Short mmCIF file of C-alpha atoms (C1' of nucleotides) and ligand atoms in Angstrom, two decimals:
data_model
loop_
_atom_site.label_atom_id
_atom_site.label_comp_id
_atom_site.label_asym_id
_atom_site.label_seq_id
_atom_site.Cartn_x
_atom_site.Cartn_y
_atom_site.Cartn_z
CA UNK Q 477 38.21 9.16 38.76
CA UNK Q 478 40.35 11.94 40.14
CA UNK Q 479 44.07 11.58 39.57
CA UNK Q 480 45.01 11.02 43.22
CA UNK Q 481 48.38 12.62 43.45
CA UNK Q 482 50.89 10.83 45.58
CA UNK Q 483 53.39 12.29 47.92
CA UNK Q 484 56.87 12.44 46.34
CA UNK Q 485 58.62 14.01 49.31
CA UNK Q 486 59.74 10.82 50.91
CA UNK Q 487 63.02 9.19 51.80
CA UNK Q 488 62.14 6.39 49.43
CA UNK Q 489 61.68 8.59 46.41
CA UNK Q 490 64.90 10.39 47.20
CA UNK Q 491 66.74 7.06 47.24
CA UNK Q 492 65.25 5.88 43.99
CA UNK Q 493 66.22 9.11 42.28
CA UNK Q 494 69.71 8.99 43.65
CA UNK Q 495 70.05 5.37 42.49
CA UNK Q 496 68.78 6.12 39.00
CA UNK Q 497 71.19 9.11 38.85
CA UNK Q 498 74.28 7.09 39.85
CA UNK Q 499 73.43 4.02 37.78
CA UNK Q 500 72.60 6.19 34.72
CA UNK Q 501 76.23 7.09 34.11
CA UNK Q 502 77.45 10.24 32.39
CA UNK Q 503 75.31 9.65 29.25
CA UNK Q 504 72.16 9.21 31.30
CA UNK Q 505 71.38 5.77 29.85
CA UNK Q 506 68.12 4.07 30.85
CA UNK Q 507 68.46 2.11 34.12
CA UNK Q 508 66.86 -1.33 34.43
CA UNK Q 509 64.56 -2.46 37.21
CA UNK Q 510 66.98 -5.20 38.12
CA UNK Q 511 69.82 -2.77 38.58
CA UNK Q 512 67.73 -0.66 40.85
CA UNK Q 513 66.46 -3.64 42.62
CA UNK Q 514 69.98 -4.72 43.44
CA UNK Q 515 71.25 -1.22 44.34
CA UNK Q 516 68.36 -0.47 46.62
CA UNK Q 517 68.01 -3.95 48.13
CA UNK Q 518 64.37 -4.18 47.19
CA UNK Q 519 62.41 -6.72 45.20
CA UNK Q 520 62.06 -6.10 41.44
CA UNK Q 521 58.26 -5.95 41.84
CA UNK Q 522 58.63 -3.11 44.37
CA UNK Q 523 60.81 -1.21 41.88
CA UNK Q 524 58.24 -1.51 39.12
CA UNK Q 525 55.62 -0.32 41.48
CA UNK Q 526 57.60 2.78 42.50
CA UNK Q 527 58.56 3.63 38.92
CA UNK Q 528 54.96 3.47 37.81
CA UNK Q 529 53.99 5.71 40.69
CA UNK Q 530 56.75 8.18 39.89
CA UNK Q 531 55.97 8.20 36.20
CA UNK Q 532 52.20 8.65 36.76
CA UNK Q 533 52.67 11.60 39.12
CA UNK Q 534 52.00 15.07 37.65
CA UNK Q 535 55.38 16.33 38.68
CA UNK Q 536 57.26 13.72 36.91
CA UNK Q 537 60.75 12.99 38.09
CA UNK Q 538 61.37 10.24 35.59
CA UNK Q 539 60.81 9.04 32.01
CA UNK Q 540 59.69 5.46 32.22
CA UNK Q 541 58.55 3.00 29.59
CA UNK Q 542 57.46 -0.42 30.71
CA UNK Q 543 60.22 -2.98 30.11
CA UNK Q 544 62.50 -0.34 28.63
CA UNK Q 545 63.94 1.06 31.83
CA UNK Q 546 63.89 4.47 33.41
CA UNK Q 547 65.83 7.69 33.32
CA UNK Q 548 65.60 11.00 35.14
CA UNK Q 549 63.69 14.00 33.82
CA UNK Q 550 65.35 17.41 34.35
CA UNK Q 551 63.36 17.83 37.56
CA UNK Q 552 64.40 14.35 38.74
CA UNK Q 553 68.03 15.09 38.11
CA UNK Q 554 67.75 18.39 40.02
CA UNK Q 555 66.26 16.49 42.97
CA UNK Q 556 68.89 13.73 42.81
CA UNK Q 557 71.67 16.35 42.78
CA UNK Q 558 70.19 18.12 45.70
CA UNK Q 559 70.21 15.04 47.80
CA UNK Q 560 73.77 14.25 46.57
CA UNK Q 561 74.73 17.77 47.68
CA UNK Q 562 73.24 17.12 51.08
CA UNK Q 563 75.08 13.84 51.29
CA UNK Q 564 78.48 15.13 50.36
CA UNK Q 565 78.26 18.30 52.44
CA UNK Q 566 77.27 16.17 55.38
CA UNK Q 567 80.25 13.84 54.83
CA UNK Q 568 82.63 16.79 54.72
CA UNK Q 569 80.98 18.25 57.86
CA UNK Q 570 81.11 15.03 59.81
CA UNK Q 571 84.70 14.56 58.83
CA UNK Q 572 86.00 18.03 59.29
CA UNK Q 573 83.85 19.62 62.03
CA UNK Q 574 82.88 16.58 64.03
CA UNK Q 575 86.05 14.50 63.55
CA UNK Q 576 84.37 11.40 62.29
CA UNK Q 577 86.65 8.67 61.05
CA UNK Q 578 86.45 8.70 57.24
CA UNK Q 579 84.87 5.23 57.07
CA UNK Q 580 81.87 6.27 59.25
CA UNK Q 581 80.77 9.36 57.45
CA UNK Q 582 78.85 7.67 54.62
CA UNK Q 583 76.27 5.82 56.63
CA UNK Q 584 75.45 8.74 58.82
CA UNK Q 585 75.18 11.04 55.76
CA UNK Q 586 73.01 8.53 54.02
CA UNK Q 587 70.35 8.85 56.74
CA UNK Q 588 70.64 12.56 57.53
CA UNK Q 589 70.62 13.69 53.88
CA UNK Q 590 66.86 13.31 53.75
CA UNK Q 591 66.10 15.33 56.87
CA UNK Q 592 68.26 18.39 57.02
CA UNK Q 593 66.65 21.70 56.10
CA UNK Q 594 67.92 24.14 53.47
CA UNK Q 595 69.13 26.29 56.40
CA UNK Q 596 71.17 23.42 57.80
CA UNK Q 597 72.63 22.78 54.38
CA UNK Q 598 73.54 26.49 53.97
CA UNK Q 599 75.08 26.63 57.47
CA UNK Q 600 77.35 23.63 57.13
CA UNK Q 601 78.38 24.82 53.66
CA UNK Q 602 79.39 28.16 55.16
CA UNK Q 603 81.09 26.61 58.11
CA UNK Q 604 83.25 24.54 55.77
CA UNK Q 605 84.01 27.45 53.47
CA UNK Q 606 81.95 26.33 50.47
CA UNK Q 607 83.95 23.12 49.87
CA UNK Q 608 84.05 21.70 46.29
CA UNK Q 609 84.93 18.04 47.36
CA UNK Q 610 83.83 15.61 50.00
CA UNK Q 611 86.38 13.62 52.06
CA UNK Q 612 86.43 10.83 49.57
CA UNK Q 613 87.34 13.17 46.78
CA UNK Q 614 83.88 13.36 45.24
CA UNK Q 615 82.65 16.58 43.77
CA UNK Q 616 79.96 18.35 45.69
CA UNK Q 617 77.15 19.59 43.45
CA UNK Q 618 76.60 23.38 43.53
CA UNK Q 619 73.34 24.85 44.83
CA UNK Q 620 72.06 25.22 41.21
CA UNK Q 621 72.86 21.49 40.62
CA UNK Q 622 75.92 22.16 38.50
CA UNK Q 623 78.72 19.61 38.87
CA UNK Q 624 81.73 18.96 36.74
CA UNK Q 625 82.63 15.39 36.56
CA UNK Q 626 86.42 15.20 36.43
CA UNK Q 627 88.16 12.71 34.21
CA UNK Q 628 89.52 9.79 36.17
CA UNK Q 629 89.96 6.07 36.00
CA UNK Q 630 89.94 3.14 38.37
CA UNK Q 631 93.37 2.27 39.70
CA UNK Q 632 92.74 -1.29 38.45
CA UNK Q 633 92.75 -0.02 34.88
CA UNK Q 634 96.47 0.68 35.13
CA UNK Q 635 98.52 -1.97 33.48
CA UNK Q 636 101.96 -0.27 33.19
CA UNK Q 637 104.36 1.49 35.51
CA UNK Q 638 103.62 5.16 36.08
CA UNK Q 639 102.90 8.19 38.39
CA UNK Q 640 99.37 9.12 39.41
CA UNK Q 641 97.31 11.08 41.91
CA UNK Q 642 94.43 9.65 43.88
CA UNK Q 643 91.29 11.38 42.63
CA UNK Q 644 88.82 9.64 44.99
CA UNK Q 645 88.11 6.57 47.07
CA UNK Q 646 84.76 4.73 47.13
CA UNK Q 647 82.73 5.64 50.13
CA UNK Q 648 80.46 2.56 50.44
CA UNK Q 649 82.60 -0.05 52.01
CA UNK Q 650 83.83 0.96 55.43
CA UNK Q 651 86.21 -2.03 55.72
CA UNK Q 652 87.90 -1.19 52.48
CA UNK Q 653 88.14 2.46 53.48
CA UNK Q 654 89.92 1.50 56.69
CA UNK Q 655 92.43 -0.52 54.73
CA UNK Q 656 93.11 2.37 52.38
CA UNK Q 657 93.48 4.73 55.29
CA UNK Q 658 95.97 2.28 56.96
CA UNK Q 659 98.04 2.37 53.71
CA UNK Q 660 97.90 6.18 53.57
CA UNK Q 661 95.83 6.13 50.39
CA UNK Q 662 93.41 9.14 50.28
CA UNK Q 663 92.45 11.80 47.77
CA UNK Q 664 95.38 13.87 46.60
CA UNK Q 665 98.05 11.32 47.55
CA UNK Q 666 100.68 10.55 44.84
CA UNK Q 667 101.08 6.96 43.71
CA UNK Q 668 103.86 5.39 41.89
CA UNK Q 669 102.64 2.18 40.36
CA UNK Q 670 105.49 -0.20 39.93
CA UNK Q 671 103.78 -3.15 38.40
CA UNK Q 672 100.32 -4.68 37.90
CA UNK Q 673 99.53 -8.43 38.05
CA UNK Q 674 96.37 -10.36 37.66
CA UNK Q 675 95.69 -10.29 41.38
CA UNK Q 676 97.52 -7.20 42.80
CA UNK Q 677 99.11 -3.89 42.19
CA UNK Q 678 102.53 -3.01 43.50
CA UNK Q 679 103.05 0.69 44.22
CA UNK Q 680 104.66 3.28 46.36
CA UNK Q 681 102.86 6.15 48.08
CA UNK Q 682 104.51 9.50 48.82
CA UNK Q 683 108.34 9.29 49.00
CA UNK Q 684 110.64 6.81 50.65
CA UNK Q 685 108.06 4.32 51.67
CA UNK Q 686 108.46 0.62 50.91
CA UNK Q 687 106.40 -0.87 48.06
CA UNK Q 688 102.83 -1.67 48.81
CA UNK Q 689 101.06 -4.79 47.58
CA UNK Q 690 97.46 -3.87 46.97
CA UNK Q 691 94.97 -6.66 46.14
CA UNK Q 692 92.86 -5.78 43.12
CA UNK Q 693 89.73 -6.03 45.36
CA UNK Q 694 91.11 -3.15 47.34
CA UNK Q 695 92.53 -1.15 44.40
CA UNK Q 696 89.11 -1.25 42.85
CA UNK Q 697 87.91 1.28 45.41
CA UNK Q 698 90.50 3.87 44.20
CA UNK Q 699 90.17 6.32 41.25
CA UNK Q 700 93.24 8.11 39.83
CA UNK Q 701 94.35 10.86 37.49
CA UNK Q 702 97.63 11.14 35.75
CA UNK Q 703 100.04 13.63 37.31
CA UNK Q 704 100.09 16.36 34.73
CA UNK A 209 48.35 -17.08 66.89
CA UNK A 210 51.94 -15.92 67.21
CA UNK A 211 52.46 -12.66 69.03
CA UNK A 212 53.51 -10.55 66.01
CA UNK A 213 55.91 -8.16 67.56
CA UNK A 214 55.86 -4.67 66.28
CA UNK A 215 58.72 -2.33 65.50
CA UNK A 216 59.09 0.25 68.21
CA UNK A 217 62.08 2.06 66.71
CA UNK A 218 60.05 4.57 64.87
CA UNK A 219 59.79 8.37 64.87
CA UNK A 220 56.13 8.01 65.88
CA UNK A 221 56.87 5.89 69.04
CA UNK A 222 59.61 8.43 69.92
CA UNK A 223 57.08 11.23 69.69
CA UNK A 224 54.45 9.44 71.77
CA UNK A 225 56.99 8.65 74.57
CA UNK A 226 58.26 12.21 74.60
CA UNK A 227 54.61 13.54 74.79
CA UNK A 228 53.77 11.18 77.59
CA UNK A 229 56.89 12.13 79.44
CA UNK A 230 56.28 15.95 79.20
CA UNK A 231 52.55 15.62 79.94
CA UNK A 232 53.12 13.29 82.90
CA UNK A 233 54.59 16.16 85.08
CA UNK A 234 57.07 15.63 87.82
CA UNK A 235 54.96 13.06 89.65
CA UNK A 236 54.50 10.94 86.62
CA UNK A 237 50.74 11.03 86.62
CA UNK A 238 48.67 9.11 84.13
CA UNK A 239 48.21 10.93 80.81
CA UNK A 240 44.88 10.83 79.01
CA UNK A 241 44.29 9.98 75.42
CA UNK A 242 42.72 13.38 74.77
CA UNK A 243 45.84 15.19 76.06
CA UNK A 244 48.03 13.10 73.83
CA UNK A 245 45.71 13.60 70.94
CA UNK A 246 46.01 17.35 71.35
CA UNK A 247 49.68 17.46 71.91
CA UNK A 248 50.54 15.22 68.99
CA UNK A 249 47.88 16.59 66.61
CA UNK A 250 46.42 13.19 66.01
CA UNK A 251 42.88 11.82 66.39
CA UNK A 252 41.96 10.24 69.73
CA UNK A 253 41.32 6.92 67.97
CA UNK A 254 44.89 6.97 66.69
CA UNK A 255 46.24 7.47 70.16
CA UNK A 256 44.29 4.51 71.56
CA UNK A 257 45.65 2.49 68.72
CA UNK A 258 49.17 3.36 69.42
CA UNK A 259 48.85 2.97 73.17
CA UNK A 260 47.47 -0.54 72.71
CA UNK A 261 50.28 -1.47 70.40
CA UNK A 262 52.90 -0.10 72.81
CA UNK A 263 51.31 -1.76 75.86
CA UNK A 264 51.00 -5.21 74.02
CA UNK A 265 54.62 -5.19 72.85
CA UNK A 266 57.07 -7.47 74.83
CA UNK A 267 59.43 -4.56 75.51
CA UNK A 268 56.81 -2.49 77.18
CA UNK A 269 57.50 1.22 77.25
CA UNK A 270 54.25 2.10 78.88
CA UNK A 271 51.79 1.04 81.55
CA UNK A 272 48.34 1.40 80.02
CA UNK A 273 44.89 0.52 81.25
CA UNK A 274 42.03 1.09 79.02
CA UNK A 275 40.13 4.22 79.85
CA UNK A 276 42.47 5.04 82.80
CA UNK A 277 45.26 6.66 80.86
CA UNK A 278 48.94 5.82 80.35
CA UNK A 279 52.34 6.41 82.03
CA UNK A 280 55.86 5.48 81.08
CA UNK A 281 57.61 2.40 82.34
CA UNK A 282 61.22 2.71 83.37
CA UNK A 283 62.30 1.68 79.86
CA UNK A 284 59.89 4.15 78.35
CA UNK A 285 61.23 6.96 80.51
CA UNK A 286 64.78 6.09 79.57
CA UNK A 287 63.89 6.25 75.93
CA UNK A 288 62.01 9.50 76.27
CA UNK A 289 64.92 11.02 78.02
CA UNK A 290 67.37 9.86 75.30
CA UNK A 291 65.31 11.59 72.64
CA UNK A 292 65.02 14.69 74.83
CA UNK A 293 68.82 14.64 75.21
CA UNK A 294 69.14 14.44 71.42
CA UNK A 295 66.75 17.28 71.09
CA UNK A 296 68.44 19.63 73.47
CA UNK A 297 71.96 18.89 72.45
CA UNK A 298 70.90 19.47 68.86
CA UNK A 299 69.40 22.78 69.83
CA UNK A 300 72.56 23.81 71.55
CA UNK A 301 74.62 22.68 68.57
CA UNK A 302 72.53 24.48 66.01
CA UNK A 303 72.64 27.61 68.11
CA UNK A 304 76.28 27.65 69.06
CA UNK A 305 78.07 25.96 66.26
CA UNK A 306 75.87 26.64 63.32
CA UNK A 307 74.72 30.11 64.41
CA UNK A 308 70.97 29.45 63.99
CA UNK A 309 68.66 32.15 65.30
CA UNK A 310 67.22 30.92 68.60
CA UNK A 311 63.60 30.71 67.23
CA UNK A 312 64.67 28.21 64.52
CA UNK A 313 66.50 25.61 66.49
CA UNK A 314 63.40 23.83 67.89
CA UNK A 315 61.88 22.70 64.62
CA UNK A 316 65.16 21.43 63.13
CA UNK A 317 65.94 19.54 66.36
CA UNK A 318 62.45 18.11 66.47
CA UNK A 319 63.13 16.40 63.12
CA UNK A 320 66.78 15.46 63.54
CA UNK A 321 66.42 14.06 67.07
CA UNK A 322 65.13 10.80 65.64
CA UNK A 323 67.85 10.20 63.09
CA UNK A 324 71.20 11.09 64.60
CA UNK A 325 73.43 8.18 65.76
CA UNK A 326 74.96 7.79 69.18
CA UNK A 327 78.23 8.80 67.62
CA UNK A 328 76.74 12.08 66.40
CA UNK A 329 75.26 12.65 69.76
CA UNK A 330 78.67 12.06 71.40
CA UNK A 331 80.47 14.29 69.02
CA UNK A 332 78.25 17.38 69.26
CA UNK A 333 78.25 16.88 73.08
CA UNK A 334 82.12 16.93 72.96
CA UNK A 335 82.18 19.84 70.55
CA UNK A 336 79.99 21.90 72.92
CA UNK A 337 82.00 20.99 76.00
CA UNK A 338 79.35 18.72 77.60
CA UNK A 339 76.75 21.43 78.07
CA UNK A 340 74.16 21.19 80.89
CA UNK A 341 71.57 23.48 79.29
CA UNK A 342 70.02 24.10 75.89
CA UNK A 343 69.71 27.61 74.47
CA UNK A 344 66.24 28.00 75.97
CA UNK A 345 67.61 27.32 79.44
CA UNK A 346 66.26 23.74 79.62
CA UNK A 347 68.32 21.07 81.27
CA UNK A 348 69.98 18.50 79.06
CA UNK A 349 69.48 14.93 80.32
CA UNK A 350 72.77 13.17 81.00
CA UNK A 351 73.76 10.04 79.13
CA UNK A 352 72.42 7.83 81.87
CA UNK A 353 69.12 9.64 81.75
CA UNK A 354 69.62 11.61 84.95
CA UNK A 355 68.26 15.11 85.00
CA UNK A 356 67.64 17.51 87.83
CA UNK A 357 64.53 19.59 87.39
CA UNK A 358 65.30 22.92 88.83
CA UNK A 359 62.73 24.82 90.86
CA UNK A 360 61.16 27.66 88.81
CA UNK A 361 57.87 29.23 88.19
CA UNK A 362 56.11 31.00 85.33
CA UNK A 363 56.74 34.73 85.18
CA UNK A 364 52.93 35.10 85.09
CA UNK A 365 52.71 33.72 88.57
CA UNK A 366 54.37 36.83 89.99
CA UNK A 367 51.92 39.26 91.53
CA UNK A 368 54.21 41.53 93.44
CA UNK A 369 57.25 43.68 92.81
CA UNK A 370 60.58 41.83 92.93
CA UNK A 371 63.87 40.74 91.43
CA UNK A 372 64.23 37.49 89.40
CA UNK A 373 66.42 35.62 86.94
CA UNK A 374 65.13 34.11 83.79
CA UNK A 375 65.40 30.35 84.10
CA UNK A 376 64.17 29.45 80.66
CA UNK A 377 61.97 30.45 77.78
CA UNK A 378 59.55 28.17 75.97
CA UNK A 379 60.87 26.69 72.72
CA UNK A 380 57.72 25.90 70.87
CA UNK A 381 56.45 29.29 69.57
CA UNK A 382 58.95 30.92 67.21
CA UNK A 383 57.01 34.14 67.08
CA UNK A 384 56.99 34.46 70.80
CA UNK A 385 60.67 33.65 70.99
CA UNK A 386 61.47 36.38 68.45
CA UNK A 387 59.58 38.88 70.65
CA UNK A 388 61.44 37.80 73.75
CA UNK A 389 64.76 38.10 71.91
CA UNK A 390 63.84 41.65 70.77
CA UNK A 391 63.18 42.56 74.40
CA UNK A 392 66.47 41.04 75.51
CA UNK A 393 64.78 38.31 77.53
CA UNK A 394 66.81 35.06 77.50
CA UNK A 395 67.99 32.59 80.15
CA UNK A 396 70.19 34.17 82.82
CA UNK A 397 68.94 37.69 82.32
CA UNK A 398 67.91 39.62 85.48
CA UNK A 399 64.39 40.95 85.67
CA UNK A 400 62.93 43.55 87.98
CA UNK A 401 59.21 43.15 87.99
CA UNK A 402 57.64 46.49 88.83
CA UNK A 403 54.01 45.59 88.72
CA UNK A 404 51.61 43.06 87.50
CA UNK A 405 48.08 43.69 86.11
CA UNK A 406 45.43 41.38 84.73
CA UNK A 407 46.72 41.76 81.13
CA UNK A 408 50.38 42.67 81.42
CA UNK A 409 53.58 42.74 83.43
CA UNK A 410 55.70 45.81 83.76
CA UNK A 411 59.36 45.14 84.29
CA UNK A 412 62.96 46.24 83.70
CA UNK A 413 65.70 44.01 82.22
CA UNK A 414 69.38 44.51 83.10
CA UNK A 415 70.23 48.03 84.29
CA UNK A 416 69.23 51.47 83.04
CA UNK A 417 66.63 50.25 80.49
CA UNK A 418 63.21 51.78 80.29
CA UNK A 419 60.28 49.82 81.69
CA UNK A 420 58.95 47.07 79.47
CA UNK A 421 55.24 46.26 79.09
CA UNK A 422 54.91 42.55 78.56
CA UNK A 423 51.47 41.12 77.64
CA UNK A 424 50.64 38.06 79.73
CA UNK A 425 50.48 36.02 76.54
CA UNK A 426 54.16 36.75 76.10
CA UNK A 427 55.15 36.47 79.74
CA UNK A 428 53.66 32.97 79.81
CA UNK A 429 56.63 31.77 77.79
CA UNK A 430 59.08 32.76 80.48
CA UNK A 431 60.04 30.80 83.64
CA UNK A 432 61.92 32.48 86.44
CA UNK A 433 63.79 31.88 89.75
CA UNK A 434 64.24 34.27 92.64
CA UNK A 435 67.67 35.95 92.75
CA UNK A 436 69.08 34.36 95.88
"C1'" DT T 123 61.23 -20.46 13.73
"C1'" DA T 124 60.45 -22.68 18.06
"C1'" DA T 125 61.96 -23.44 22.71
"C1'" DT T 126 64.13 -21.74 26.55
"C1'" DT T 127 65.70 -18.50 29.75
"C1'" DT T 128 65.66 -14.10 31.91
"C1'" DA T 129 63.59 -9.74 32.97
"C1'" DA T 130 59.69 -7.27 34.20
"C1'" DT T 131 55.05 -6.78 35.48
"C1'" DT T 132 50.68 -8.00 37.67
"C1'" DA T 133 48.08 -9.88 41.47
"C1'" DG T 134 47.39 -10.29 46.00
"C1'" DG T 135 49.28 -9.81 50.33
"C1'" DT T 136 51.63 -7.34 55.16
"C1'" DA T 137 53.00 -3.58 58.40
"C1'" DC T 138 52.74 1.11 59.93
"C1'" DA T 139 50.50 5.26 61.11
"C1'" DC T 140 47.09 7.75 60.33
"C1'" DC T 141 41.78 8.76 59.48
"C1'" DT T 142 36.20 9.11 60.23
"C1'" DA T 143 32.04 7.29 62.11
"C1'" DA T 144 29.69 4.42 65.31
"C1'" DA T 145 29.49 2.23 69.70
"C1'" DA T 146 30.63 1.61 74.49
"C1'" DT T 147 31.90 3.21 79.02
"C1'" DG T 148 31.68 5.43 83.22
"C1'" DG T 149 31.43 9.69 86.06
"C1'" DA T 150 28.36 13.79 87.34
"C1'" DG T 151 24.30 15.54 88.43
"C1'" DT T 152 19.60 15.02 89.47
"C1'" DA M 71 19.13 4.62 90.42
"C1'" DC M 72 18.93 6.96 86.10
"C1'" DT M 73 19.97 9.78 82.41
"C1'" DC M 74 23.22 12.45 80.12
"C1'" DC M 75 27.42 13.25 77.96
"C1'" DA M 76 32.31 13.66 77.38
"C1'" DT M 77 35.86 10.43 76.83
"C1'" DT M 78 37.52 6.47 74.87
"C1'" DT M 79 37.50 2.53 72.15
"C1'" DT M 80 36.03 -0.36 68.20
"C1'" DA M 81 35.19 -0.91 63.33
"C1'" DG M 82 36.30 -0.16 58.98
"C1'" DG M 83 39.30 2.64 55.62
"C1'" DT M 84 43.43 5.21 53.30
"C1'" DG M 85 48.21 5.83 51.63
"C1'" DT M 86 53.07 4.47 51.65
"C1'" DA M 87 56.40 1.05 50.92
"C1'" DC M 88 57.48 -3.13 51.05
"C1'" DC M 89 56.93 -8.58 50.11
"C1'" DT M 90 56.08 -13.36 47.41
"C1'" DA M 91 54.08 -16.01 43.74
"C1'" DA M 92 52.24 -16.09 39.26
"C1'" DT M 93 52.22 -14.35 34.79
"C1'" DT M 94 53.80 -12.12 30.61
"C1'" DA M 95 57.11 -10.19 27.46
"C1'" DA M 96 61.37 -10.08 25.32
"C1'" DA M 97 65.88 -11.89 24.40
"C1'" DT M 98 68.77 -15.88 23.54
"C1'" DT M 99 69.71 -20.20 21.99
"C1'" DA M 100 68.98 -24.26 19.46
MN1 MN C 2099 78.88 8.72 50.70
MN1 MN C 2100 69.68 7.77 51.62
MN1 MN C 2101 62.94 22.38 71.53
MN1 MN C 2102 60.09 14.79 67.18
#
DNA sequence: TAATTTAATTAGGTACACCTAAAATGGAGT
DNA sequence: ACTCCATTTTAGGTGTACCTAATTAAATTA
């Protein structure tokens, strides 16, 4: 029986690797089938199937043990970061060059990330002046896959009064992004949190504006740093 | 037996419709399975299969009679022209905005044309100032699918001395395109054909240049108009 | 420890877009 | 009218990526 080697250059494989990467966290923990199933909107059985296929392939992108979850190999991480680079460069490009509204860049990038060539990647990178961050404030991985994850915390973690800078906003929910935009909350903006209750945060943005009441469901989409 | 309706929003269907469109010529003749098979690089049996599927679908993009060939319906033509618009806008965009070399735009556009959104299409169109022609000199279909086919003829049809303007160059063969570029032959360039033999054309481009010997295999990629 | 619940895997499908090999069709030439 | 043969279609498969239902394994709880 010849080991029939499967084709790993597919949109699907890309998406599995990206999902494992982002669910794995900083310490690269094992990711469960259920978590992947939910993230990818695919039945658990389909996940198992794909993980077995990936693990069995000669160029193995993952370490997988049945019932113990999956994590990326070095090659898998490289590939995941390459797609993430495509994604974030595309977002920056759509936002800055093609004047997309911020809440629309993610979905378009999610599709195109799998189909642009290395030349396209290089050209938009050049056009943008080798940007380090995408429009949501997320770090763009370098060509060699290097990426520093900056220290930051969810705005909802704040329980006391204080001054902060918006590090990033979540890119997934367009409705939420529109709300944040309407309130002037975007990466780099200074926030003065006045108080935090069980269901909302009260804060000021910039200077001289009246206090803003932000439901926790909205504040969840914002990550912040302390102003040094 | 319920009429299981198939999904027609696929890259494959796009490519079949485009191929039928371009092989159909101006008078929209029937296209044979063999012609499609060759154009698409797919077995004749696969073509038959797809044509049957397309014809059977409720939203019929084609008129197909077994053994008599296929042609586009109005809806099919609309769809083919939409993809062609994507393709040519993309080529113009890659060339003008992202500084691609002319011989590389086609392949990238061929992939991306299926995946860009209507918003993307609109934005690159705006960025380019609503261009009418792609970098090879081909007409870009309007949003409503209207497109005037200009009168032109292959450079190889010329048998006598005369003055012409390059209308367009073929986009498919990158090697040929590089040769034409090296000789300064691109849309809008004036040509003075000096003589034509069985295996080459001798001509001058612009003013003051020394005569150029163009093999017929290269000249085939050039279409020209008379200078009025 | 035994019973229950949850998570994950196996088993057996479907749809899509291809393929090769075999059969059918129909037009050309005799 | 008949044979030939290129073209086209049918028949039967493959690989990818899903699905549902049934089963098994591993945690939890009692
Ligand atoms: Mn995104
Ligand atoms: Mn994606
Ligand atoms: Mn082209
Ligand atoms: Mn195409």
